[in-house]
Amino acid sequence: MSADDGRSGDDKKQLNVRISTELYKKLDAVNEPKGIVVTKALEKYLEPEVSSAVSQEYLDALLKQLSVKDEQIAALSKQLGTKDEQIMERDNTTKMHIAQVQTLINQLEKKQLELEGAKSKKWYHFW
């Protein structure tokens, strides 16, 4: 690598490697000096701390979102339980009202039968 790669003050070592023809053609097509491109690629490849820090931040954000979602699920489950209780209470109240209405219908039918029985007597059978 030469001094024109932007790091003239650094201590540098030369590296001779063989790469495939296909990779060399791709490297040759880039409009930057080959030394800079290879240096940037190696720096990017050899800095796992940066990528793991980004990954850790991303994981922390995901864990926070999961925690919020868990809280929302718990709150919705509680609301669902409350709604189930309310539905059961209304169902029981409705059943009681139906029973009361049925009782009133039966009493009305009985009274109606009694009145029809009283009307069917002859007029002189009143005493």
CSV table of C-alpha atoms in Angstrom, one decimal:
chain,number,residue,atom,x,y,z
A,1,MET,CA,0.0,0.0,0.0
A,2,SER,CA,1.2,3.5,-0.7
A,3,ALA,CA,1.2,6.7,1.2
A,4,ASP,CA,-1.7,8.1,-0.8
A,5,ASP,CA,-4.3,5.9,0.9
A,6,GLY,CA,-5.0,8.5,3.6
A,7,ARG,CA,-2.9,7.1,6.4
A,8,SER,CA,0.6,8.5,5.7
A,9,GLY,CA,1.5,8.8,9.4
A,10,ASP,CA,0.6,5.2,10.3
A,11,ASP,CA,3.0,2.4,10.6
A,12,LYS,CA,2.2,0.1,7.7
A,13,LYS,CA,2.9,-3.4,6.6
A,14,GLN,CA,2.7,-4.9,3.2
A,15,LEU,CA,0.3,-7.8,2.5
A,16,ASN,CA,0.5,-9.9,-0.6
A,17,VAL,CA,-2.5,-12.1,-1.2
A,18,ARG,CA,-4.0,-14.0,-4.1
A,19,ILE,CA,-7.7,-13.5,-4.9
A,20,SER,CA,-10.0,-14.9,-7.5
A,21,THR,CA,-10.1,-13.4,-10.9
A,22,GLU,CA,-13.8,-12.5,-10.4
A,23,LEU,CA,-13.1,-10.7,-7.1
A,24,TYR,CA,-10.1,-8.9,-8.7
A,25,LYS,CA,-12.4,-7.7,-11.6
A,26,LYS,CA,-14.9,-6.4,-9.0
A,27,LEU,CA,-12.0,-4.6,-7.1
A,28,ASP,CA,-10.7,-3.2,-10.4
A,29,ALA,CA,-14.1,-1.7,-11.2
A,30,VAL,CA,-14.2,0.4,-8.0
A,31,ASN,CA,-13.1,4.0,-8.6
A,32,GLU,CA,-10.8,4.1,-5.4
A,33,PRO,CA,-7.3,2.9,-5.0
A,34,LYS,CA,-7.1,-0.9,-4.3
A,35,GLY,CA,-5.2,-0.4,-1.1
A,36,ILE,CA,-7.9,1.9,0.4
A,37,VAL,CA,-10.7,-0.5,-0.7
A,38,VAL,CA,-8.9,-3.5,0.8
A,39,THR,CA,-8.1,-1.6,4.0
A,40,LYS,CA,-11.7,-0.5,4.5
A,41,ALA,CA,-13.0,-4.0,3.8
A,42,LEU,CA,-10.5,-5.5,6.3
A,43,GLU,CA,-11.4,-2.9,8.9
A,44,LYS,CA,-15.1,-3.6,8.5
A,45,TYR,CA,-14.5,-7.3,8.7
A,46,LEU,CA,-12.2,-7.2,11.8
A,47,GLU,CA,-14.3,-4.8,13.9
A,48,PRO,CA,-16.9,-7.2,15.5
A,49,GLU,CA,-17.3,-4.9,18.6
A,50,VAL,CA,-19.0,-2.2,16.5
A,51,SER,CA,-21.4,-4.7,14.9
A,52,SER,CA,-22.0,-6.4,18.3
A,53,ALA,CA,-22.6,-3.1,19.9
A,54,VAL,CA,-25.2,-2.2,17.3
A,55,SER,CA,-26.6,-5.7,17.6
A,56,GLN,CA,-26.8,-5.3,21.4
A,57,GLU,CA,-28.5,-1.9,21.1
A,58,TYR,CA,-31.0,-3.5,18.7
A,59,LEU,CA,-31.5,-6.4,21.0
A,60,ASP,CA,-32.1,-4.1,24.0
A,61,ALA,CA,-34.7,-2.2,22.0
A,62,LEU,CA,-36.4,-5.4,20.9
A,63,LEU,CA,-36.4,-6.6,24.6
A,64,LYS,CA,-38.0,-3.3,25.7
A,65,GLN,CA,-40.6,-3.7,23.0
A,66,LEU,CA,-41.3,-7.2,24.1
A,67,SER,CA,-41.7,-6.1,27.7
A,68,VAL,CA,-44.2,-3.4,26.6
A,69,LYS,CA,-46.1,-5.9,24.5
A,70,ASP,CA,-46.2,-8.3,27.5
A,71,GLU,CA,-47.6,-5.6,29.7
A,72,GLN,CA,-50.2,-4.8,27.0
A,73,ILE,CA,-51.2,-8.5,26.7
A,74,ALA,CA,-51.5,-8.7,30.5
A,75,ALA,CA,-53.7,-5.7,30.6
A,76,LEU,CA,-55.9,-6.9,27.8
A,77,SER,CA,-56.2,-10.4,29.4
A,78,LYS,CA,-57.4,-8.7,32.6
A,79,GLN,CA,-59.9,-6.7,30.6
A,80,LEU,CA,-61.1,-9.8,28.9
A,81,GLY,CA,-61.6,-11.6,32.2
A,82,THR,CA,-63.6,-8.6,33.4
A,83,LYS,CA,-65.8,-8.7,30.3
A,84,ASP,CA,-66.3,-12.4,30.7
A,85,GLU,CA,-67.5,-11.8,34.3
A,86,GLN,CA,-69.9,-9.1,33.1
A,87,ILE,CA,-71.3,-11.3,30.3
A,88,MET,CA,-71.9,-14.1,32.8
A,89,GLU,CA,-73.7,-11.7,35.2
A,90,ARG,CA,-75.9,-10.3,32.4
A,91,ASP,CA,-76.6,-13.9,31.2
A,92,ASN,CA,-77.7,-14.8,34.7
A,93,THR,CA,-79.8,-11.7,35.0
A,94,THR,CA,-81.4,-12.4,31.6
A,95,LYS,CA,-82.2,-16.0,32.7
A,96,MET,CA,-83.9,-14.7,35.9
A,97,HIS,CA,-85.9,-12.2,33.9
A,98,ILE,CA,-87.0,-14.9,31.4
A,99,ALA,CA,-88.1,-17.1,34.4
A,100,GLN,CA,-90.1,-14.2,35.9
A,101,VAL,CA,-91.7,-13.4,32.5
A,102,GLN,CA,-92.6,-17.1,32.1
A,103,THR,CA,-94.1,-17.1,35.6
A,104,LEU,CA,-96.2,-14.1,34.8
A,105,ILE,CA,-97.4,-15.6,31.5
A,106,ASN,CA,-98.4,-18.8,33.4
A,107,GLN,CA,-100.3,-16.7,36.0
A,108,LEU,CA,-102.1,-14.8,33.3
A,109,GLU,CA,-103.0,-18.0,31.5
A,110,LYS,CA,-104.4,-19.4,34.7
A,111,LYS,CA,-106.4,-16.2,35.4
A,112,GLN,CA,-107.7,-16.2,31.8
A,113,LEU,CA,-108.8,-19.8,32.2
A,114,GLU,CA,-110.6,-18.9,35.5
A,115,LEU,CA,-112.3,-16.0,33.8
A,116,GLU,CA,-113.4,-18.1,30.9
A,117,GLY,CA,-114.7,-20.7,33.3
A,118,ALA,CA,-116.7,-18.0,35.2
A,119,LYS,CA,-118.2,-16.7,31.9
A,120,SER,CA,-119.4,-20.1,30.8
A,121,LYS,CA,-121.8,-20.5,33.7
A,122,LYS,CA,-125.4,-19.7,33.0
A,123,TRP,CA,-126.7,-16.4,34.3
A,124,TYR,CA,-128.9,-18.1,36.9
A,125,HIS,CA,-126.0,-20.2,38.4
A,126,PHE,CA,-124.5,-17.1,40.0
A,127,TRP,CA,-125.7,-18.2,43.5
